């Protein structure tokens, strides 16, 4: 199996430590001198850049939260001048306001190299055709794998997501060897192949790189069976870089983190205390080397553990387990971050009382989302058609904020069927009403 950069990926602990020490010191200086948010944080804690002399001192530094990116929207955390910026990406925020990530030329190079390592670990070589079926745009998935493929020297087939029959046609016509998309979409492609009578064994496809949403080992086996490939995991988050922060090797016993660029820690989510290898906690990253957005101790809210044991593949990069969940309430629907508070924001903007329920299901191996909205007063709607039109209005507003479609079902409030006289209501009614008013998330 190819290793893209053995000097780093197979470096000994001392070599990696030298790289991390040097890059952390520069990152702290850059953040302190160019980002008022970090200067204020450091000053409050009585920390100066000169206090950070090695990676061992990283625990002295403050954490960065997703809300910090939102509160400093759009460019408050950017450490590079505008004339140095090359690209801007953005992801969902908790109130509809996106979190903005900017990149310099050097940052794009770091991201490209990181993604190239993931592609190489999946067996991608020069001359291979990589079919990229992630979405392109502000979402980092498509362009992240795109630049990584080009950096590696393989052939990029930038199909983007959707239009599955066309995906299969191009797969056959151009002889795609590597598929890059979300795991749920890979399963859908597999089902479409079967329905079309196409034998995956007759396709040149031999591997897939899947990420942007949680997936299980059982799902991996199903993808491998349906597409007759080996399925590799790739991990990333737009705030850090996008796909390529960590990746599977052929051993598939943990994802190797590109720790020369993204230094990881595991902390107790309640106390912030750093935990040792093997203990499960919240994953934290510091971007050592990035210029435009040098995030320091960014709390991902993903739950995982780390190990520094050398992998059988020969790589010495630290490995993380697949995330076991999240320490917050964020949902991931078809690779898109969805926060319940976003739904609440949309409903209140429309003048509705935010009594609602989110139902996440999976049909035909694709995530679907339904929002059941309590309609307090039907007096303004004379016909079913008017109710359907209003539900469509809410759907459009959610689509605009969430960037995915969510079916909206209007439901009567629980008190509509309760006895009119309070003394006749069952004692459980008040508690039931309170539960209905609270947010309920159901995954089926």
JSON list of C-alpha atoms in Angstrom, two decimals, residues 318-441:
[
{"chain": "A", "resi": 318, "resn": "UNK", "atom": "CA", "xyz": [-1.65, 9.04, 16.13]},
{"chain": "A", "resi": 319, "resn": "UNK", "atom": "CA", "xyz": [-4.95, 7.25, 15.52]},
{"chain": "A", "resi": 320, "resn": "UNK", "atom": "CA", "xyz": [-8.45, 8.20, 16.62]},
{"chain": "A", "resi": 321, "resn": "UNK", "atom": "CA", "xyz": [-11.43, 5.93, 16.92]},
{"chain": "A", "resi": 322, "resn": "UNK", "atom": "CA", "xyz": [-14.50, 6.58, 14.84]},
{"chain": "A", "resi": 323, "resn": "UNK", "atom": "CA", "xyz": [-16.51, 9.25, 16.69]},
{"chain": "A", "resi": 324, "resn": "UNK", "atom": "CA", "xyz": [-18.90, 7.51, 19.07]},
{"chain": "A", "resi": 325, "resn": "UNK", "atom": "CA", "xyz": [-21.32, 10.41, 19.24]},
{"chain": "A", "resi": 326, "resn": "UNK", "atom": "CA", "xyz": [-21.35, 14.08, 20.13]},
{"chain": "A", "resi": 327, "resn": "UNK", "atom": "CA", "xyz": [-21.27, 16.04, 23.34]},
{"chain": "A", "resi": 328, "resn": "UNK", "atom": "CA", "xyz": [-23.87, 18.47, 21.99]},
{"chain": "A", "resi": 329, "resn": "UNK", "atom": "CA", "xyz": [-27.17, 17.99, 20.21]},
{"chain": "A", "resi": 330, "resn": "UNK", "atom": "CA", "xyz": [-26.08, 18.51, 16.62]},
{"chain": "A", "resi": 331, "resn": "UNK", "atom": "CA", "xyz": [-27.54, 16.17, 14.03]},
{"chain": "A", "resi": 332, "resn": "UNK", "atom": "CA", "xyz": [-25.80, 15.23, 10.78]},
{"chain": "A", "resi": 333, "resn": "UNK", "atom": "CA", "xyz": [-28.24, 14.74, 7.92]},
{"chain": "A", "resi": 334, "resn": "UNK", "atom": "CA", "xyz": [-26.73, 13.71, 4.58]},
{"chain": "A", "resi": 335, "resn": "UNK", "atom": "CA", "xyz": [-23.43, 15.25, 5.60]},
{"chain": "A", "resi": 336, "resn": "UNK", "atom": "CA", "xyz": [-24.98, 18.58, 6.65]},
{"chain": "A", "resi": 337, "resn": "UNK", "atom": "CA", "xyz": [-24.81, 19.83, 10.22]},
{"chain": "A", "resi": 338, "resn": "UNK", "atom": "CA", "xyz": [-28.31, 20.48, 11.55]},
{"chain": "A", "resi": 339, "resn": "UNK", "atom": "CA", "xyz": [-28.97, 22.09, 14.92]},
{"chain": "A", "resi": 340, "resn": "UNK", "atom": "CA", "xyz": [-32.37, 21.98, 16.60]},
{"chain": "A", "resi": 341, "resn": "UNK", "atom": "CA", "xyz": [-31.88, 25.65, 17.42]},
{"chain": "A", "resi": 342, "resn": "UNK", "atom": "CA", "xyz": [-31.82, 26.38, 13.67]},
{"chain": "A", "resi": 343, "resn": "UNK", "atom": "CA", "xyz": [-35.28, 24.87, 13.35]},
{"chain": "A", "resi": 344, "resn": "UNK", "atom": "CA", "xyz": [-36.47, 26.89, 16.32]},
{"chain": "A", "resi": 345, "resn": "UNK", "atom": "CA", "xyz": [-35.02, 30.06, 14.79]},
{"chain": "A", "resi": 346, "resn": "UNK", "atom": "CA", "xyz": [-36.94, 29.51, 11.54]},
{"chain": "A", "resi": 347, "resn": "UNK", "atom": "CA", "xyz": [-40.22, 28.84, 13.33]},
{"chain": "A", "resi": 348, "resn": "UNK", "atom": "CA", "xyz": [-39.96, 31.92, 15.54]},
{"chain": "A", "resi": 349, "resn": "UNK", "atom": "CA", "xyz": [-39.04, 34.05, 12.51]},
{"chain": "A", "resi": 350, "resn": "UNK", "atom": "CA", "xyz": [-42.33, 32.92, 10.97]},
{"chain": "A", "resi": 351, "resn": "UNK", "atom": "CA", "xyz": [-44.21, 33.90, 14.12]},
{"chain": "A", "resi": 352, "resn": "UNK", "atom": "CA", "xyz": [-44.84, 30.34, 15.27]},
{"chain": "A", "resi": 353, "resn": "UNK", "atom": "CA", "xyz": [-44.59, 29.00, 18.80]},
{"chain": "A", "resi": 354, "resn": "UNK", "atom": "CA", "xyz": [-41.53, 26.70, 18.62]},
{"chain": "A", "resi": 355, "resn": "UNK", "atom": "CA", "xyz": [-43.27, 23.49, 19.71]},
{"chain": "A", "resi": 356, "resn": "UNK", "atom": "CA", "xyz": [-41.91, 20.93, 17.30]},
{"chain": "A", "resi": 357, "resn": "UNK", "atom": "CA", "xyz": [-40.46, 17.47, 16.88]},
{"chain": "A", "resi": 358, "resn": "UNK", "atom": "CA", "xyz": [-37.59, 16.41, 14.62]},
{"chain": "A", "resi": 359, "resn": "UNK", "atom": "CA", "xyz": [-37.86, 12.90, 13.20]},
{"chain": "A", "resi": 360, "resn": "UNK", "atom": "CA", "xyz": [-34.79, 11.46, 11.45]},
{"chain": "A", "resi": 361, "resn": "UNK", "atom": "CA", "xyz": [-35.26, 8.29, 9.44]},
{"chain": "A", "resi": 362, "resn": "UNK", "atom": "CA", "xyz": [-33.41, 6.42, 6.72]},
{"chain": "A", "resi": 363, "resn": "UNK", "atom": "CA", "xyz": [-35.16, 5.22, 3.58]},
{"chain": "A", "resi": 364, "resn": "UNK", "atom": "CA", "xyz": [-33.38, 3.63, 0.63]},
{"chain": "A", "resi": 365, "resn": "UNK", "atom": "CA", "xyz": [-30.16, 4.23, 2.58]},
{"chain": "A", "resi": 366, "resn": "UNK", "atom": "CA", "xyz": [-30.63, 8.00, 2.49]},
{"chain": "A", "resi": 367, "resn": "UNK", "atom": "CA", "xyz": [-31.28, 10.16, 5.55]},
{"chain": "A", "resi": 368, "resn": "UNK", "atom": "CA", "xyz": [-34.64, 11.90, 5.59]},
{"chain": "A", "resi": 369, "resn": "UNK", "atom": "CA", "xyz": [-35.80, 14.53, 8.03]},
{"chain": "A", "resi": 370, "resn": "UNK", "atom": "CA", "xyz": [-39.31, 15.49, 9.07]},
{"chain": "A", "resi": 371, "resn": "UNK", "atom": "CA", "xyz": [-40.28, 18.39, 11.30]},
{"chain": "A", "resi": 372, "resn": "UNK", "atom": "CA", "xyz": [-43.65, 18.11, 13.00]},
{"chain": "A", "resi": 373, "resn": "UNK", "atom": "CA", "xyz": [-44.81, 21.60, 13.88]},
{"chain": "A", "resi": 374, "resn": "UNK", "atom": "CA", "xyz": [-47.57, 22.34, 16.36]},
{"chain": "A", "resi": 375, "resn": "UNK", "atom": "CA", "xyz": [-50.03, 24.81, 14.88]},
{"chain": "A", "resi": 376, "resn": "UNK", "atom": "CA", "xyz": [-51.66, 26.67, 17.75]},
{"chain": "A", "resi": 377, "resn": "UNK", "atom": "CA", "xyz": [-54.47, 28.24, 15.73]},
{"chain": "A", "resi": 378, "resn": "UNK", "atom": "CA", "xyz": [-56.03, 26.96, 12.51]},
{"chain": "A", "resi": 379, "resn": "UNK", "atom": "CA", "xyz": [-58.47, 29.88, 12.35]},
{"chain": "A", "resi": 380, "resn": "UNK", "atom": "CA", "xyz": [-56.52, 31.60, 9.59]},
{"chain": "A", "resi": 381, "resn": "UNK", "atom": "CA", "xyz": [-56.76, 28.60, 7.26]},
{"chain": "A", "resi": 382, "resn": "UNK", "atom": "CA", "xyz": [-60.10, 27.78, 5.65]},
{"chain": "A", "resi": 383, "resn": "UNK", "atom": "CA", "xyz": [-59.05, 24.84, 3.50]},
{"chain": "A", "resi": 384, "resn": "UNK", "atom": "CA", "xyz": [-56.64, 21.92, 3.51]},
{"chain": "A", "resi": 385, "resn": "UNK", "atom": "CA", "xyz": [-54.96, 23.47, 0.48]},
{"chain": "A", "resi": 386, "resn": "UNK", "atom": "CA", "xyz": [-54.13, 26.59, 2.51]},
{"chain": "A", "resi": 387, "resn": "UNK", "atom": "CA", "xyz": [-52.63, 24.44, 5.27]},
{"chain": "A", "resi": 388, "resn": "UNK", "atom": "CA", "xyz": [-50.52, 22.57, 2.72]},
{"chain": "A", "resi": 389, "resn": "UNK", "atom": "CA", "xyz": [-49.33, 25.87, 1.26]},
{"chain": "A", "resi": 390, "resn": "UNK", "atom": "CA", "xyz": [-48.32, 27.08, 4.72]},
{"chain": "A", "resi": 391, "resn": "UNK", "atom": "CA", "xyz": [-46.42, 23.86, 5.39]},
{"chain": "A", "resi": 392, "resn": "UNK", "atom": "CA", "xyz": [-44.61, 24.44, 2.09]},
{"chain": "A", "resi": 393, "resn": "UNK", "atom": "CA", "xyz": [-43.69, 27.96, 3.24]},
{"chain": "A", "resi": 394, "resn": "UNK", "atom": "CA", "xyz": [-42.09, 26.49, 6.37]},
{"chain": "A", "resi": 395, "resn": "UNK", "atom": "CA", "xyz": [-40.30, 23.85, 4.28]},
{"chain": "A", "resi": 396, "resn": "UNK", "atom": "CA", "xyz": [-38.82, 26.53, 2.04]},
{"chain": "A", "resi": 397, "resn": "UNK", "atom": "CA", "xyz": [-37.66, 28.58, 5.03]},
{"chain": "A", "resi": 398, "resn": "UNK", "atom": "CA", "xyz": [-36.02, 25.50, 6.58]},
{"chain": "A", "resi": 399, "resn": "UNK", "atom": "CA", "xyz": [-34.39, 24.63, 3.25]},
{"chain": "A", "resi": 400, "resn": "UNK", "atom": "CA", "xyz": [-32.91, 28.11, 3.05]},
{"chain": "A", "resi": 401, "resn": "UNK", "atom": "CA", "xyz": [-31.43, 27.88, 6.55]},
{"chain": "A", "resi": 402, "resn": "UNK", "atom": "CA", "xyz": [-30.46, 24.20, 6.75]},
{"chain": "A", "resi": 403, "resn": "UNK", "atom": "CA", "xyz": [-29.40, 23.67, 3.12]},
{"chain": "A", "resi": 404, "resn": "UNK", "atom": "CA", "xyz": [-31.31, 20.38, 3.07]},
{"chain": "A", "resi": 405, "resn": "UNK", "atom": "CA", "xyz": [-34.96, 19.50, 2.53]},
{"chain": "A", "resi": 406, "resn": "UNK", "atom": "CA", "xyz": [-37.08, 18.68, 5.55]},
{"chain": "A", "resi": 407, "resn": "UNK", "atom": "CA", "xyz": [-40.68, 17.57, 5.23]},
{"chain": "A", "resi": 408, "resn": "UNK", "atom": "CA", "xyz": [-43.01, 19.67, 7.40]},
{"chain": "A", "resi": 409, "resn": "UNK", "atom": "CA", "xyz": [-46.11, 18.18, 8.96]},
{"chain": "A", "resi": 410, "resn": "UNK", "atom": "CA", "xyz": [-48.52, 20.49, 10.75]},
{"chain": "A", "resi": 411, "resn": "UNK", "atom": "CA", "xyz": [-50.09, 18.93, 13.84]},
{"chain": "A", "resi": 412, "resn": "UNK", "atom": "CA", "xyz": [-52.76, 20.06, 16.29]},
{"chain": "A", "resi": 413, "resn": "UNK", "atom": "CA", "xyz": [-51.57, 21.06, 19.76]},
{"chain": "A", "resi": 414, "resn": "UNK", "atom": "CA", "xyz": [-52.09, 18.46, 22.44]},
{"chain": "A", "resi": 415, "resn": "UNK", "atom": "CA", "xyz": [-54.55, 20.72, 24.26]},
{"chain": "A", "resi": 416, "resn": "UNK", "atom": "CA", "xyz": [-56.86, 20.71, 21.22]},
{"chain": "A", "resi": 417, "resn": "UNK", "atom": "CA", "xyz": [-58.07, 17.26, 22.17]},
{"chain": "A", "resi": 418, "resn": "UNK", "atom": "CA", "xyz": [-58.06, 17.88, 25.91]},
{"chain": "A", "resi": 419, "resn": "UNK", "atom": "CA", "xyz": [-61.26, 18.50, 27.90]},
{"chain": "A", "resi": 420, "resn": "UNK", "atom": "CA", "xyz": [-62.31, 22.15, 27.78]},
{"chain": "A", "resi": 421, "resn": "UNK", "atom": "CA", "xyz": [-62.82, 22.27, 31.54]},
{"chain": "A", "resi": 422, "resn": "UNK", "atom": "CA", "xyz": [-59.56, 22.23, 33.45]},
{"chain": "A", "resi": 423, "resn": "UNK", "atom": "CA", "xyz": [-61.10, 20.26, 36.31]},
{"chain": "A", "resi": 424, "resn": "UNK", "atom": "CA", "xyz": [-62.05, 17.48, 33.88]},
{"chain": "A", "resi": 425, "resn": "UNK", "atom": "CA", "xyz": [-58.56, 17.10, 32.40]},
{"chain": "A", "resi": 426, "resn": "UNK", "atom": "CA", "xyz": [-56.59, 14.08, 33.56]},
{"chain": "A", "resi": 427, "resn": "UNK", "atom": "CA", "xyz": [-53.76, 14.84, 35.97]},
{"chain": "A", "resi": 428, "resn": "UNK", "atom": "CA", "xyz": [-51.28, 13.63, 33.39]},
{"chain": "A", "resi": 429, "resn": "UNK", "atom": "CA", "xyz": [-52.40, 16.31, 30.92]},
{"chain": "A", "resi": 430, "resn": "UNK", "atom": "CA", "xyz": [-50.21, 19.12, 32.28]},
{"chain": "A", "resi": 431, "resn": "UNK", "atom": "CA", "xyz": [-47.12, 16.93, 32.27]},
{"chain": "A", "resi": 432, "resn": "UNK", "atom": "CA", "xyz": [-47.93, 15.74, 28.76]},
{"chain": "A", "resi": 433, "resn": "UNK", "atom": "CA", "xyz": [-48.35, 19.33, 27.61]},
{"chain": "A", "resi": 434, "resn": "UNK", "atom": "CA", "xyz": [-44.99, 20.22, 29.13]},
{"chain": "A", "resi": 435, "resn": "UNK", "atom": "CA", "xyz": [-43.34, 17.33, 27.32]},
{"chain": "A", "resi": 436, "resn": "UNK", "atom": "CA", "xyz": [-44.98, 18.34, 24.04]},
{"chain": "A", "resi": 437, "resn": "UNK", "atom": "CA", "xyz": [-43.71, 21.88, 24.46]},
{"chain": "A", "resi": 438, "resn": "UNK", "atom": "CA", "xyz": [-40.18, 20.70, 25.01]},
{"chain": "A", "resi": 439, "resn": "UNK", "atom": "CA", "xyz": [-38.00, 19.76, 22.05]},
{"chain": "A", "resi": 440, "resn": "UNK", "atom": "CA", "xyz": [-38.18, 16.10, 21.13]},
{"chain": "A", "resi": 441, "resn": "UNK", "atom": "CA", "xyz": [-35.75, 14.47, 18.71]}
]
